[in-house]
Amino acid sequence: MFFKSKFILSLFLVFILSTSYAGEGMWLPQLLKLLNEKEMKTMGMKISAEDIYSVNKGSLKDAIVHFGGFCTSEIISSNGLLLTNHHCGFNAIQSHSTVQNNLIKNGFWAKNNSEELPNAGLTATFIDYIDDVTLKVMNGVKEGMSAVERQTLVDKNLSEIRKTYRLETYQDVIVKPFFDGNQYFAFVTTIYKDVRLVGAPPESIGKFGSDTDNWVWPRHTGDFSLFRIYAGKDNKPAEYSPDNVPYTPKHFLPISLDGVSAGDFTMVFGFPAKTNQYLPSSAITQIVKTLNPAKIAIRETSLKIMDKYMREDEATKIKYASKYATIANYWKKWIGESQGLEKTDAIKKKLDYEAEFQKRLKPESPYQNLLKDLENLFRDIDSYALARDYYSEIVQRNVELTTYMSTLKRLVSAYEKNGDKEYKTQLEKVKESSITFYKNFDSQIDQEKFGALLTMYVNKLDKKFIPEYLRRENLGMSYDETFDQMVRDQYILSSFTTEKEAFDVFSLEPAKAVAAIKSDPIYALASQWSDFYNKEISTPYNNLRKEIDLKLEMYTKAQLEVFKDKRFYPDANSTMRVTYGNVKGYEPRDAVEYEHVTYLDGVIEKYIPGDYEFDVSPKMLELYKTRDYGKYADKNGKLPVCFIGSNHTSQGNSGSPAIDAYGNLIGLNFDRVWEGTMSDINYDASICRNIMVDVRYILWVIDKYAGAGHLVKEMKLVHPKQKTNKKK
Ligand code: ARG
Ligand code: GLU
């Protein structure tokens, strides 16, 4: 009886685990053949795993490019034309914008190569090949080693491994841990450094719906921009030079004009940054109950203040556009994530899973106390984690002047360690980053943010996390007084609220400049606060975190061993992954059903004349009136804008290509739906969807809207559907 029920139970689990996970998973491209090819073919894929990832011939992976290290992009022509999101190219677009020549507002289309705009510091990284180096990394690691011994050995092995690669000057090798350190892969990369802006739609298309529509379906954003990789004459990476030539790729993606239907196979290829699929319930509880609410409240305060000023003044709006979007993005994501986790009962599901885990352990298993230990550790770290988030969100992110103080600190340290000479070397770098900083800095806005956020810090945190000099009782402040006045006074006294004053300090003799910096009230505050933070918050946090990480590594290993019937995929870590699913709508709540595609008609429905999020340009209205969609219309004569699918994507997948069953480009990934943003922690096939711009909308905007048809000519359009990769 016992055996029988256990047998039935495990069958049941195999069933549950394999059916409810369709669409789930971010898979390593080199392992698709082993783990996924069969399933992908059942789901409709017509090409082979070797067509996707091959070290012997050009394959899809050669067209997939890590964009600036934070987004994905793909090559769509034989001349190195690169497609990514508007929000991925936004910094570049903003940096070329002024009030007179506002590329954010008006868009930008280079008429020829010579008009394409260089972007210092922007990189395009290719993956040349991937090796499993687990055995080498673990060489000599023995059970029972202390955490420190073990880490020292692993670090030594890692640096040995790096040396064994004979690399070209433009190549790099990165070794990354997978499954919380249970497996290691080495990625050999080639990095191009001359990446130029080719085209961007106006924000009324590229950012249509802006923050109101962000993370939301139905969506109508044409979130794309175009860049081009330039290479030296030998097609190898080169520093920017006017003599560089467009890069010739090993592979580029043909574009299908066929469009998508519900149920179609889709694959998304890119560089998701970070997920946490294997956390214990105690960690998820901490995210939902402690950390997300705090970060949401801090950002909400900061956003409200920026918004007030951005609405008043056009120049301020340009200055703060990128910062605002960045802060707003995760503010909104965390709200969706918490709601989704609650709605899908994620904690309860984890508890059930943990009960099953515990049940399967033998009495003598070394994992018997693991979950209990983790629970205790997460309880111990809770208040430190909260204080750490408060500090980093406020002092190192939302308040710009305190964030900037770390730049000045480098200068002071250089002087104190190595005197004038080192100071002068640092000063050049500091001046450069200061120019960038002040270009987009408004002291009034920042001061108001600081006052409000400091008040929150002091009101919300346990006394032991508040430095003496910020405690109300030591400042003679009443309980309900805000810190606005105190901050205002310090901003008045500080020499770093304007570029001019800062550069006056930089023009002093090193000793005098350092003295001036150290006596600056904001510098003094930030630096004392940072010392306090290191001692009282970050050190105890890190000590606990080390213990947690060791236990998590063990827990992940244990899960792999205990649930042999489950197919595991490693958490995202900014390495190249493939995820696949189907084009599919969803039901967000009772009686509501979402279709899988939106049309231009929806843009017009959302149109609010003059609104900063939902305005539509006269040109667009005119094209809509005449229904001038050309070959980009679908079979009903409508122009598709976005579609959704069950691909398991995350941050970093922005700009990833959506690829059809034949290896052609059909869309451009840029977001997830609100109800499913918790997929980083708990993927749920019923409501997790990724959002893509339909490639036909992109082409229509380039061709019909912008009149940049020469760019479309450069691409390879395939229509009707045709197989572009040879079958194995
Ligand atoms: N939510 C998308 C992502 O995480 C788009 C963000 C950019 N758009 C915005 N309105 N902030 O990157
Ligand atoms: N917009 C996200 C990014 O910048 C992708 C959306 C997501 O997180 O799924 O990577």
CSV table of C-alpha atoms in Angstrom, one decimal, residues 60 63-64 74-77 251-255 657-659 663-665 715-716:
chain,number,residue,atom,x,y,z
A,60,LEU,CA,21.2,31.8,-34.7
A,63,ALA,CA,23.0,37.1,-34.6
A,64,ILE,CA,22.3,37.6,-30.9
A,74,GLU,CA,20.0,41.2,-32.8
A,75,ILE,CA,21.6,41.6,-36.2
A,76,ILE,CA,19.1,42.0,-39.0
A,77,SER,CA,21.3,42.8,-42.0
A,251,HIS,CA,24.5,35.2,-39.3
A,252,PHE,CA,21.7,37.7,-39.4
A,253,LEU,CA,18.0,37.2,-38.8
A,254,PRO,CA,15.7,37.1,-41.9
A,255,ILE,CA,12.4,38.8,-41.1
A,657,PRO,CA,14.3,38.7,-30.9
A,658,ALA,CA,11.0,36.7,-31.0
A,659,ILE,CA,11.8,34.0,-33.5
A,663,GLY,CA,14.4,30.9,-37.4
A,664,ASN,CA,12.9,34.1,-38.8
A,665,LEU,CA,12.4,37.3,-36.8
A,715,MET,CA,17.0,43.7,-44.4
A,716,LYS,CA,16.0,40.3,-45.8
